[in-house]
Coordinates of C-alpha atoms in Angstrom, one line a residue:
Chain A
X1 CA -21.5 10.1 -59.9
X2 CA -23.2 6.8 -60.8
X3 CA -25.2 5.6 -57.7
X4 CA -27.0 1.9 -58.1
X5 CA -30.3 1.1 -55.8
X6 CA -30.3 -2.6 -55.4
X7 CA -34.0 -4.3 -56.4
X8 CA -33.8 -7.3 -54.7
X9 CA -38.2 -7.2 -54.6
X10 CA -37.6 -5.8 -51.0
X11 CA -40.2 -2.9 -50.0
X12 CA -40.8 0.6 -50.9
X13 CA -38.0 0.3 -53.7
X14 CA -40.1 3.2 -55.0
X15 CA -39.8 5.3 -52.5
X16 CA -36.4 4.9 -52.2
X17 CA -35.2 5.8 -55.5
X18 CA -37.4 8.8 -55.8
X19 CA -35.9 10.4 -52.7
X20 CA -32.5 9.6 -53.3
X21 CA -33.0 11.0 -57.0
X22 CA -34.0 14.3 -55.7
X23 CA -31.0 14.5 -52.9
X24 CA -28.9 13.8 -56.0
X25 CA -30.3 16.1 -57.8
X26 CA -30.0 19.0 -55.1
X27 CA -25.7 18.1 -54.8
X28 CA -25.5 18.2 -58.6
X29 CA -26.8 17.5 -61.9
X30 CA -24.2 15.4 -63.0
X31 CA -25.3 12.5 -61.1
X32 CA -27.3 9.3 -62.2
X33 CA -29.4 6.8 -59.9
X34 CA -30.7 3.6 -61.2
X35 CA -32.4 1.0 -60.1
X36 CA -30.4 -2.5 -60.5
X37 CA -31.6 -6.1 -60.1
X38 CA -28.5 -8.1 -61.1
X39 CA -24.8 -8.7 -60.3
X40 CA -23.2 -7.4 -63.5
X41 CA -22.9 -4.0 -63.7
X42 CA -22.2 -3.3 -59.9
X43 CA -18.8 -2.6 -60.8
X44 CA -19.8 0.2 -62.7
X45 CA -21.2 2.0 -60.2
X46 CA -19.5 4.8 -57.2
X47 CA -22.0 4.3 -54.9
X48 CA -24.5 1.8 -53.6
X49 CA -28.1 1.8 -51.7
X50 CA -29.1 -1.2 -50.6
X51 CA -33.1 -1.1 -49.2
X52 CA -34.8 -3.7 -47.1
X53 CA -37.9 -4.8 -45.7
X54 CA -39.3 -8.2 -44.2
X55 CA -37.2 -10.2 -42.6
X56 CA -33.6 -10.3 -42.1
X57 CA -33.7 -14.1 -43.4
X58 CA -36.1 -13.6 -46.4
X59 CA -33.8 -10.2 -47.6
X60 CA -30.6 -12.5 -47.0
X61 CA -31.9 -15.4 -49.1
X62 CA -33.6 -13.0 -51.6
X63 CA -30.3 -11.2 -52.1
X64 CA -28.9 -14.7 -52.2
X65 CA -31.3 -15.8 -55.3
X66 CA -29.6 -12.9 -57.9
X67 CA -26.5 -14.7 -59.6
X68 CA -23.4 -13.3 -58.3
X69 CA -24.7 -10.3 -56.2
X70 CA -23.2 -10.9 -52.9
X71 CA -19.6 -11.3 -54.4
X72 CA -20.1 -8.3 -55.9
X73 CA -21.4 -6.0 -53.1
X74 CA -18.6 -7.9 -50.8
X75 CA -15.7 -6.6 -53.4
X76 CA -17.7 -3.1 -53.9
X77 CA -17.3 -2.5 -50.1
X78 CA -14.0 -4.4 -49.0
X79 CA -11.8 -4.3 -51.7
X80 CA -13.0 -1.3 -53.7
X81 CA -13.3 0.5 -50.3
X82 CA -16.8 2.5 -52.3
X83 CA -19.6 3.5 -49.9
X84 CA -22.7 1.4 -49.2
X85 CA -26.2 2.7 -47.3
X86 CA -27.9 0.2 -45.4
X87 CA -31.6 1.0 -45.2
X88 CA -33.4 -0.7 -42.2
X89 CA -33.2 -4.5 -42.7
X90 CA -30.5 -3.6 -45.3
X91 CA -28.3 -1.7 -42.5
X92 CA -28.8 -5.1 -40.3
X93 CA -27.8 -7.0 -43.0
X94 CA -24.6 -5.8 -42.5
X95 CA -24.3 -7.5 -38.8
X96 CA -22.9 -10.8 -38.0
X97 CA -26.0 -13.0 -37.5
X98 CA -29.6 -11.8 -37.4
X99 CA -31.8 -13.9 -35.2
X100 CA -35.5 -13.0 -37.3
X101 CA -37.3 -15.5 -38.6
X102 CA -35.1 -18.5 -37.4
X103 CA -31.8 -17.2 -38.2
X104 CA -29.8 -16.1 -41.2
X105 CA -25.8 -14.9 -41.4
X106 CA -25.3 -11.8 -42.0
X107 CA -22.2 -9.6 -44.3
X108 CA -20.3 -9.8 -41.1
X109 CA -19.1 -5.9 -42.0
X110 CA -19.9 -5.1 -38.5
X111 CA -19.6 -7.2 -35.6
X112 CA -22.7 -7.8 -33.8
X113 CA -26.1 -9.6 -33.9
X114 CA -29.5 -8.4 -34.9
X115 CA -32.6 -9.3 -32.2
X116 CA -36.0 -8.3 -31.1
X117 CA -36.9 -5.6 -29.5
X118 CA -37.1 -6.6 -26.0
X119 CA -39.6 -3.6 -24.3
X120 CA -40.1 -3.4 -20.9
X121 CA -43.3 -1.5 -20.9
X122 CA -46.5 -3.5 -21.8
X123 CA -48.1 -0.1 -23.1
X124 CA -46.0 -0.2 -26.1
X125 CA -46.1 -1.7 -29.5
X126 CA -44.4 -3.8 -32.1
X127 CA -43.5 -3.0 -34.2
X128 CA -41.4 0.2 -33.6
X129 CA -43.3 2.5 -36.2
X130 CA -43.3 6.1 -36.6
X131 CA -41.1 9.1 -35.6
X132 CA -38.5 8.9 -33.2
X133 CA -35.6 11.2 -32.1
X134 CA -32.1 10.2 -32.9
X135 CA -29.5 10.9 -30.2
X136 CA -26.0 11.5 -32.5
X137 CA -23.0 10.6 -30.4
X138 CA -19.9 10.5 -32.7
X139 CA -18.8 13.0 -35.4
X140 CA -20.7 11.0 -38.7
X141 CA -19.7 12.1 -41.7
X142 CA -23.3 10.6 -42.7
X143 CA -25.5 12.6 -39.8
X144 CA -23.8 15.8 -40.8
X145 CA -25.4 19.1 -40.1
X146 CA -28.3 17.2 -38.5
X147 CA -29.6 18.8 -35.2
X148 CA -29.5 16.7 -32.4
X149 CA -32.7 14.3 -31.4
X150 CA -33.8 15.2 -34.8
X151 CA -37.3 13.3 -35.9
X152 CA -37.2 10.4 -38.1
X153 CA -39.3 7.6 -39.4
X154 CA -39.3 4.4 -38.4
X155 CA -40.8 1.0 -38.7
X156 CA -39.3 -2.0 -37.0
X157 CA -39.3 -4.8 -34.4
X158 CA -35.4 -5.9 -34.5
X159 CA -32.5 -3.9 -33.6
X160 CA -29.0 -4.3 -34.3
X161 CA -26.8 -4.7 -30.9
X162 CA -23.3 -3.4 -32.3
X163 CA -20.0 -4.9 -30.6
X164 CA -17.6 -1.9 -31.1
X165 CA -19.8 0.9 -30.1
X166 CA -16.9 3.4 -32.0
X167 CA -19.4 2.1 -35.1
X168 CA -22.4 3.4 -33.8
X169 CA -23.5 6.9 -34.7
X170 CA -26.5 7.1 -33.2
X171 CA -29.4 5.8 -30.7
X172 CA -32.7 5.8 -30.3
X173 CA -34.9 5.5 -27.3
X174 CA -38.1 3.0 -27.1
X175 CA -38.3 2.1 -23.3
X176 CA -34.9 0.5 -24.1
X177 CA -31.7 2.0 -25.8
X178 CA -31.2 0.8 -29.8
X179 CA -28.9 1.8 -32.5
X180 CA -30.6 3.6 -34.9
X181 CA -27.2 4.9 -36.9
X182 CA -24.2 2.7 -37.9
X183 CA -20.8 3.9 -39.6
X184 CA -17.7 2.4 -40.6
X185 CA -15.4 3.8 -42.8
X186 CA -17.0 3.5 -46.1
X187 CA -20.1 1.9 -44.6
X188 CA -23.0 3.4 -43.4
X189 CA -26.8 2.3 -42.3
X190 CA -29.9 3.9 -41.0
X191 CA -32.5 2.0 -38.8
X192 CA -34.7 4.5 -40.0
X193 CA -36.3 5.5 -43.2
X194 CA -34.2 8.6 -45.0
X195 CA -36.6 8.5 -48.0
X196 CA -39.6 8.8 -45.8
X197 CA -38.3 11.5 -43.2
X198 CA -39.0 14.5 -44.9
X199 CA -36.2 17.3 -45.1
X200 CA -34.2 15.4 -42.3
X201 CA -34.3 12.5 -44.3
X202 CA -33.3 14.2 -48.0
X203 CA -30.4 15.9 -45.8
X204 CA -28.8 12.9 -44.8
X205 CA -29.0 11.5 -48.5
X206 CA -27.5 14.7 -50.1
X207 CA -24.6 13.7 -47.2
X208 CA -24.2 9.9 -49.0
X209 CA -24.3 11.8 -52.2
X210 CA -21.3 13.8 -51.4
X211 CA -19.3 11.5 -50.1
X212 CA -15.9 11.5 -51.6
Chain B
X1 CA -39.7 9.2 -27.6
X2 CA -41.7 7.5 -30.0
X3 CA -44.6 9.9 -31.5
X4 CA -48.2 9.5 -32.0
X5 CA -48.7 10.0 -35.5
X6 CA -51.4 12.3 -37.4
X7 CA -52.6 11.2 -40.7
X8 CA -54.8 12.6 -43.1
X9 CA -56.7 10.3 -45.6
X10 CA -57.3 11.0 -49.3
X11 CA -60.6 8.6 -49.6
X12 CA -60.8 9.1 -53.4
X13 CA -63.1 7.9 -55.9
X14 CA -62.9 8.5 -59.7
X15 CA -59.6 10.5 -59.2
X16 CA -61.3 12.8 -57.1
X17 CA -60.8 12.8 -53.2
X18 CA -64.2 12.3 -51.3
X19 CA -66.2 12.6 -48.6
X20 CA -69.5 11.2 -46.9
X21 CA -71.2 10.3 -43.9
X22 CA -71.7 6.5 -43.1
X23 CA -69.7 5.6 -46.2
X24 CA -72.2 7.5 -48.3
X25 CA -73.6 10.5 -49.5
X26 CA -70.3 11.6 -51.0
X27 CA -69.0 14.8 -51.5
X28 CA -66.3 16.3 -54.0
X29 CA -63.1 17.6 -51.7
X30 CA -60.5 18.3 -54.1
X31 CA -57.8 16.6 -56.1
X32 CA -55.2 14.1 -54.4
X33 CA -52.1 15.1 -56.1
X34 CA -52.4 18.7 -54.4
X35 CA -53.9 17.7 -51.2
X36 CA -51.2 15.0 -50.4
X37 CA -49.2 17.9 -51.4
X38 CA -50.3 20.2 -49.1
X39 CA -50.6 17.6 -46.1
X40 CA -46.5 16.4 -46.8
X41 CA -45.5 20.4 -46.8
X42 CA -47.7 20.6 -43.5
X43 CA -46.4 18.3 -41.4
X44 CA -48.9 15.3 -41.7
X45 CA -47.1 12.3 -40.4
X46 CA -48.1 9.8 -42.8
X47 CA -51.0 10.0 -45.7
X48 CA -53.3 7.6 -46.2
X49 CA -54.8 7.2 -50.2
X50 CA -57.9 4.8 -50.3
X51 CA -59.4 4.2 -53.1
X52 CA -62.8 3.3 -51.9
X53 CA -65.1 2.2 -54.6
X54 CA -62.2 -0.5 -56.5
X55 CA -63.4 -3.2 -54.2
X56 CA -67.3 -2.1 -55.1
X57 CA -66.4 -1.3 -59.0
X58 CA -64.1 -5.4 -59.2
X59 CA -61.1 -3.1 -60.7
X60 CA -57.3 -2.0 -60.1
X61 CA -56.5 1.0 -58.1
X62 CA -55.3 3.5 -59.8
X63 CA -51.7 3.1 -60.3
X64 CA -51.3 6.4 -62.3
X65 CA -53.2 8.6 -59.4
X66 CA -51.2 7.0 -56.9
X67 CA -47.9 7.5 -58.7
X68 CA -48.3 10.8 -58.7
X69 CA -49.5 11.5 -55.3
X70 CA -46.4 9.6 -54.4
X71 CA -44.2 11.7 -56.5
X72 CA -44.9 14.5 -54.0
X73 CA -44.7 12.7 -50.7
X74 CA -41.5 12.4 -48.5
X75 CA -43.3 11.0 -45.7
X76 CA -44.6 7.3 -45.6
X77 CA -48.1 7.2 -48.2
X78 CA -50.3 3.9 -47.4
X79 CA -52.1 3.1 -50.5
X80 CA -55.6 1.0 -50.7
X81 CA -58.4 -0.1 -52.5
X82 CA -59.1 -3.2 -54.1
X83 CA -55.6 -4.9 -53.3
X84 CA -56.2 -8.5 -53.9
X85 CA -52.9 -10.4 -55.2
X86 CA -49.5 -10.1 -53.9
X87 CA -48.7 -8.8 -57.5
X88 CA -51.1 -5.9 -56.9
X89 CA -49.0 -4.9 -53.8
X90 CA -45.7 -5.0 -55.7
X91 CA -47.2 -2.9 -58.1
X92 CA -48.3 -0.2 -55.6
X93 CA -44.8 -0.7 -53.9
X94 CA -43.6 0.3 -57.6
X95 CA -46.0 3.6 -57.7
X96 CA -44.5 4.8 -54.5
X97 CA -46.7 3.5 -51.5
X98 CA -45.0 2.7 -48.6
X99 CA -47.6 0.8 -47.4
X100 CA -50.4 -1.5 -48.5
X101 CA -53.9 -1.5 -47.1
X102 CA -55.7 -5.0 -47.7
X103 CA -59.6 -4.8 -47.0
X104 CA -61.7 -6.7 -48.6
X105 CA -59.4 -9.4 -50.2
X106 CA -58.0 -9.7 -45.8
X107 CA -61.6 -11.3 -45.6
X108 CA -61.7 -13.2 -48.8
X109 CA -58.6 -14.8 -48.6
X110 CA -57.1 -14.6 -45.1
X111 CA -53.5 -16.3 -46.4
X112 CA -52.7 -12.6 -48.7
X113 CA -51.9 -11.2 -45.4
X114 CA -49.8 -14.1 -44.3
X115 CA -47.9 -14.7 -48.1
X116 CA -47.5 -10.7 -48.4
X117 CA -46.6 -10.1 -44.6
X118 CA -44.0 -12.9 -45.2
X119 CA -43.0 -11.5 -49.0
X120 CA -42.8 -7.9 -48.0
X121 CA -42.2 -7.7 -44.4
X122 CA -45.2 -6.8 -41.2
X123 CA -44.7 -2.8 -42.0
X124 CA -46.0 -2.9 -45.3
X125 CA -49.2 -4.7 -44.7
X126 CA -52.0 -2.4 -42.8
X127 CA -55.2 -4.4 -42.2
X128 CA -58.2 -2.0 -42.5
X129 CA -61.3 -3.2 -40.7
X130 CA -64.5 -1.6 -41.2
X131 CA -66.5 -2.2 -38.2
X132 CA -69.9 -1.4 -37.3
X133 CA -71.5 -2.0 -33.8
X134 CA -74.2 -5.1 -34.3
X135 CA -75.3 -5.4 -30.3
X136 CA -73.9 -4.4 -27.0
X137 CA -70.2 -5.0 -26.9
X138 CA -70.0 -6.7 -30.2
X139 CA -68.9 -5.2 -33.9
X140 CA -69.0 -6.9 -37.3
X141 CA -66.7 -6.3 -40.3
X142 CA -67.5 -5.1 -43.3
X143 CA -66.2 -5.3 -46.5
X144 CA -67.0 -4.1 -50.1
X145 CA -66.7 -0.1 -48.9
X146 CA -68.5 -0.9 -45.9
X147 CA -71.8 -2.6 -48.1
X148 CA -71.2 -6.2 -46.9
X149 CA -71.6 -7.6 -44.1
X150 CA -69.4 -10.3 -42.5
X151 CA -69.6 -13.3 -40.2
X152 CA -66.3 -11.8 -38.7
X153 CA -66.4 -10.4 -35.0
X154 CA -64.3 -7.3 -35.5
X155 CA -61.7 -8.1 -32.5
X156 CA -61.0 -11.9 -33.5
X157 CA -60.6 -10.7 -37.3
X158 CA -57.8 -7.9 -35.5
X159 CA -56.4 -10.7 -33.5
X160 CA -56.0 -12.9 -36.4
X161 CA -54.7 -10.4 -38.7
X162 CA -51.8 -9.7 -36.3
X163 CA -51.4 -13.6 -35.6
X164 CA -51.2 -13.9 -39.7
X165 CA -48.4 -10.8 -39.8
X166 CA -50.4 -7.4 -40.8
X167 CA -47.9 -5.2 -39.3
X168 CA -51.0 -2.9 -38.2
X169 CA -54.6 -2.0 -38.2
X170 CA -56.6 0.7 -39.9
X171 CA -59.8 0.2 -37.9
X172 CA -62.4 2.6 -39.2
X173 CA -65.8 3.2 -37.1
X174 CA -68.7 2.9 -39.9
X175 CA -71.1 4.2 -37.3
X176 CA -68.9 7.1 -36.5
X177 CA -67.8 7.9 -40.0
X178 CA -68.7 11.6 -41.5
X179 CA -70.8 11.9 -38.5
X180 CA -68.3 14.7 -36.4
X181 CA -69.2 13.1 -32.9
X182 CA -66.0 11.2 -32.5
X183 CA -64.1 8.2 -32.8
X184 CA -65.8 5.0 -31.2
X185 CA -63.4 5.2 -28.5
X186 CA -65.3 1.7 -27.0
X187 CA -64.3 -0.4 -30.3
X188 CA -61.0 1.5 -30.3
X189 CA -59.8 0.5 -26.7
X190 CA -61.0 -3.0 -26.9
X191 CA -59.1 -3.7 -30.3
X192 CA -55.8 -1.4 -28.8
X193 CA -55.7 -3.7 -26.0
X194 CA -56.3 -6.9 -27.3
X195 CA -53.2 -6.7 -29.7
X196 CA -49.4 -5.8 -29.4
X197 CA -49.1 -3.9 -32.9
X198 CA -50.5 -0.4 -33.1
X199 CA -53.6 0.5 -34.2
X200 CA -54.7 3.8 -36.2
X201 CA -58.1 5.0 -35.1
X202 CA -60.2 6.0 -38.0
X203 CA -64.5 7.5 -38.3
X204 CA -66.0 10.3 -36.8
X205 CA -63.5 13.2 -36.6
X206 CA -65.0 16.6 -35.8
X207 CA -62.4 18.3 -34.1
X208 CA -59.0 18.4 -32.1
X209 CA -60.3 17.0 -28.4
X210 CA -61.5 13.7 -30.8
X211 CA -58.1 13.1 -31.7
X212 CA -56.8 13.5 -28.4
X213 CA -59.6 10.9 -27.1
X214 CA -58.4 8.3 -30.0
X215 CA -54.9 8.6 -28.2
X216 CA -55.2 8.7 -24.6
X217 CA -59.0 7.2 -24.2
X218 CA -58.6 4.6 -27.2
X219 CA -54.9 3.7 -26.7
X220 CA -54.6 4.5 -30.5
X221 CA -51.3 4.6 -32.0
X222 CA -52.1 7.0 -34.8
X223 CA -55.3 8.9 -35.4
X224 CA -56.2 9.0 -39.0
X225 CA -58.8 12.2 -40.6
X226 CA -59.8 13.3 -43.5
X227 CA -62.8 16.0 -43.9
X228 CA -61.7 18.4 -40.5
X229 CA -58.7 18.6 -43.0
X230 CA -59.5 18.7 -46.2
X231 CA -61.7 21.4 -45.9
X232 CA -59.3 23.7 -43.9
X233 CA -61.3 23.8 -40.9
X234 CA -58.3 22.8 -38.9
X235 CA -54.4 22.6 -40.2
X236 CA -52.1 19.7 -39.4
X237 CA -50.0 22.1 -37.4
X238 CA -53.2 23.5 -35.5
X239 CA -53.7 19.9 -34.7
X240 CA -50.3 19.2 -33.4
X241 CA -50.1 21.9 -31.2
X242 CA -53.4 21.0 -29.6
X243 CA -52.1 17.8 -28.6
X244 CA -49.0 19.2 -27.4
X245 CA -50.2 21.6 -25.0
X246 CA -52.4 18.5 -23.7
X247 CA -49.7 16.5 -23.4
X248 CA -49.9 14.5 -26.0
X249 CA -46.3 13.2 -27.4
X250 CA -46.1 14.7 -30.8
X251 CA -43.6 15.8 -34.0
X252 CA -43.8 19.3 -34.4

């Protein structure tokens, strides 16, 4: 099991790779994580993490910048059918259109557009940051064995309104109702931060890992 | 519901975690590696590394201490101390930090926090203010470790930080700090409510009803602490209960 994290000088890279090297670790010692900045040995690889932080139109156009990436994740996940995990801004990625920033297109995997938080409380903050319960309401493959309104880490001031709410796995409540969990056959995303969400997080991981 | 978070701080000088009162008069409290250990394994919800005396001392951080205090936490680590380029913030981001705390260099050089805020995204970049009261109603930041003074008023520097993207504010009491009497719940409030991203209260810890005051009294987001911890007079769980059975939304 060859598993590629995508560097595209997005955020806790780090972070990333360290946790999902130990939940590959834990399913079995055959598999192999690296760290990969350019388009040409995607193909290579079974599975794919793809981080993000900043904004949805800096990540776009960063991803954008390394030679022949994006036709290569778009054949990984369409044609090839192989799984992908979104990671915060690299779950919205997936979306339609993302309105950060003054706009960017999205994959278009999902239908549905990325947009600010809009709180009705003037007591609370932006951005969204810390932990937060998840509410699971579908059977995801991805969220498996994880309790209900389990804690986990976030950091955020967009959210991604879903069109076909069959793709949402869970929500999360901040005075309004966001999705925090996205699946789609072999395409999954996290608002949240699985790296950074201790035991919870590392489940959820060792899930991707297994994958068939 | 979202969750006020508890987070210990490493403040640690010469590889070795620290204490003092006023930002002096330090004190030896153990090794970062196993107390960011410790504090990931006990629930903390976030740890805080400063490296206090990089700014003082014109070097790096450092990188190898806070790689492998990373290498043992699963929960967010905000790293600072002497941060002064945008390359010295990828470079944490490759140790492991989660989070980059810009101090000094926030003063010097107010665009970092716009060109790394814009480069790494608002959750990355913490601004930590070191503010000490000056008169009635009015605090001063201080940078260097808390050894020079500013013309900055400490709530326009917040308000500008969050205008220039810091996605929030470590604001640390240098009257309060080491002293046990409390967070300076005054300072806290007026910075809370004068911006719209959270702030972590930090200075003056000595025991769980402070930490409940940071929250509810100082609107704090998070409440930051490092000696009540590091010398085992109260655990993170002890902590957490405490503010649950007050009513005080946390992850237990």
């Amino acid at each position: 099991m060859k598993i590629a994290i995508i560097d595209y000088e997005s955020g806790n890279l780090k972070s990333v790779s360290k946790a999902v090297e130990l939940a590959s670790n834990n399913v079995s010692s055959k598999s192999n994580v690296e760290i990969i900045n350019s388009a040409k040995n995607l193909k290579n690889f079974d599975k794919i993490v793809l981080p993000g932080q900043g904004s949805f139109k800096q990540c776009y156009q960063s991803l954008l910048s390394i030679d022949g990436i994006l036709d290569e994740l778009f054949n990984f996940v369409l044609e090839k059918q192989r799984p992908i995990l979104g990671i915060c801004v690299g779950m919205q990625l997936f979306s339609t259109y993302g309105e950060e920033d003054g706009g960017s297109k999205g994959f278009d995997w999902i239908k549905g557009k990325v947009k600010k938080i809009n709180l009705n409380n003037e007591n609370l903050k932006l951005p969204h940051m810390g932990w937060n319960n998840i509410n699971i309401n579908q059977s995801s493959r991805l969220l498996s064995g994880i309790e209900n309104e389990s804690h986990f880490y976030f950091v955020h001031s967009f959210a991604f309104d879903v069109e076909n709410k069959d793709c949402v796995s869970a929500t999360t409540d901040y005075s309004i109702k966001f999705v925090s969990a996205v699946e789609k056959e072999n395409i999954f995303g996290t608002q949240f931060h699985p790296e950074k969400s201790q035991l919870n997080g590392i489940k959820i991981l060792e899930n991707f890992v297994k994958l068939k | 519901m979202l969750k006020n978070r508890i987070i210990p701080c490493l403040d640690v000088k010469e590889g070795r975690v620290v204490k003092g009162i006023n930002f002096v008069d330090l004190i030896d409290a153990g090794d970062p590696v196993e107390q960011a250990s410790i504090y990931n394994q006990g629930g903390a919800d976030e740890i805080c590394f400063l490296d206090i005396t990089a700014s003082s001392d014109k070097r790096d951080i450092l990188f190898d201490t806070v790689q492998k205090t990373a290498e043992c936490c699963f929960v967010p680590l905000t790293v600072g101390g002497g941060v002064r380029s945008i390359q010295d913030i990828r470079k944490l981001l490759l140790a492991g930090a989660d989070k980059v705390s810009i101090n000094t260099a926030a003063i010097q050089n107010p665009n970092l926090i716009k060109e790394s805020s814009n480069k790494f995204g608002s959750q990355c970049i913490v601004v930590a203010i070191d503010a000490k009261k000056t008169s009635n109603n009015t605090w001063t930041v201080f940078t260097h470790g808390g050894r020079e003074a500013t013309e900055f008023d400490a709530v326009e520097f917040a308000k500008l930080a969050e205008k220039n993207g810091a996605g929030e504010i470590l604001l640390t009491s240098m009257d309060r700090d080491g002293t046990k009497e409390g967070y300076d719940i005054e300072l806290t409030k007026k910075i809370s409510n004068n911006l719209s991203i959270p702030v972590i209260a930090s200075g003056g810890v000595g025991n769980l009803e402070h930490l409940k005051d940071g929250i509810v009294q100082g609107g704090a987001s998070a409440v930051l602490a490092a000696s009540i911890f590091h010398f085992g007079e109260y655990s993170i769980s002890e902590a957490k209960e405490y503010l649950k059975k007050e009513n005080v939304p946390v992850r237990l």
